[in-house]
Amino acid sequence: MTELTWSRREDLSIDQYVALRTAAARLTDEFSGIYGPETIERILHSSYDQFATGSTVPNFLPLLAERFARQRLNALARVEGHHDDGKPVALFLCVHNAGRSQMALGFFQQLAGDNAVAWSGGSEPGIEVNPSAIAAMAERGIDISAEFPRPWTDEIVRAADVVVTMGCGDACPIFPGTRYENWDLDDPDGLDVAAVRPIRDEIERRVRLLLDELAVPVSRG
């Protein structure tokens, strides 16, 4: 099994350490021939650290780190030309990655299916996805309850064909040559489901328009 290069730390329980070693082994197998163990361990390590400071569920941290590391490795492979499936990539960014960007991600993934790739992130990621956003999306048959707020990283932004920003202002990353759109939408933070519905519906309208602009066929919805 792949050994993680960082030493045992006081903030890692034995179970967490074993889970991270197992995650490293899985990612090494998945990205065999593209990235070596050192690169994978570095990204997994930094992914863990990005969640460790704010998480209230420490036992869930290794899984969060593995999922985020997998996304970052896929993005890096696109940036470096190791992976090119021809599918457009959209990135949705807001402040907390807990409401607007998560709803946009949910609509994009449902409507695009396997025809495109979508990610989301936040400039100041929250602890959990807004419960009202989860409930509002569930009314449309879209389950975003398993999603989690995550930050953006350089490779994720650089891999995107279009970056949609929603209220993160100057904190949103800017890379030359990348297409940017700013969606001026109310923040659903603190709102009940009834107040979130109009925001949800406007996000769906804009996602459908974006898919049309990207020439991505809508598979469902």
Short mmCIF file of C-alpha atoms in Angstrom, two decimals, residues 12 22 35 49 67-68 80 85 88 96-97 103 114-115 117 121 124 132 134 140 170-171 173 175 187 192 220:
data_model
loop_
_atom_site.label_atom_id
_atom_site.label_comp_id
_atom_site.label_asym_id
_atom_site.label_seq_id
_atom_site.Cartn_x
_atom_site.Cartn_y
_atom_site.Cartn_z
CA LEU A 12 -4.56 12.62 12.93
CA THR A 22 -5.86 3.94 1.61
CA TYR A 35 1.15 11.11 -11.92
CA ASP A 49 -5.18 20.60 5.18
CA ARG A 67 -12.75 13.52 -3.32
CA PHE A 68 -11.19 16.97 -3.61
CA GLU A 80 -1.07 19.65 -18.57
CA ASP A 85 -11.97 14.14 -23.78
CA PRO A 88 -16.33 21.57 -21.99
CA HIS A 96 -19.18 30.07 0.64
CA ASN A 97 -19.82 27.40 -2.03
CA MET A 103 -27.36 24.81 -7.11
CA ASP A 114 -21.94 12.99 -19.46
CA ASN A 115 -21.70 15.64 -22.17
CA VAL A 117 -17.90 18.55 -16.76
CA GLY A 121 -15.82 26.26 -5.27
CA GLU A 124 -14.38 31.41 1.77
CA SER A 132 -32.76 25.59 2.12
CA ILE A 134 -30.81 21.42 -0.64
CA ARG A 140 -36.68 19.64 -8.76
CA ASP A 170 -12.08 40.51 -6.13
CA ALA A 171 -11.56 37.22 -4.30
CA PRO A 173 -9.34 34.18 -9.39
CA PHE A 175 -6.42 33.88 -15.36
CA ASP A 187 -27.30 35.13 -1.70
CA ASP A 192 -36.08 29.90 3.86
CA ARG A 220 -32.41 15.34 -19.00
#
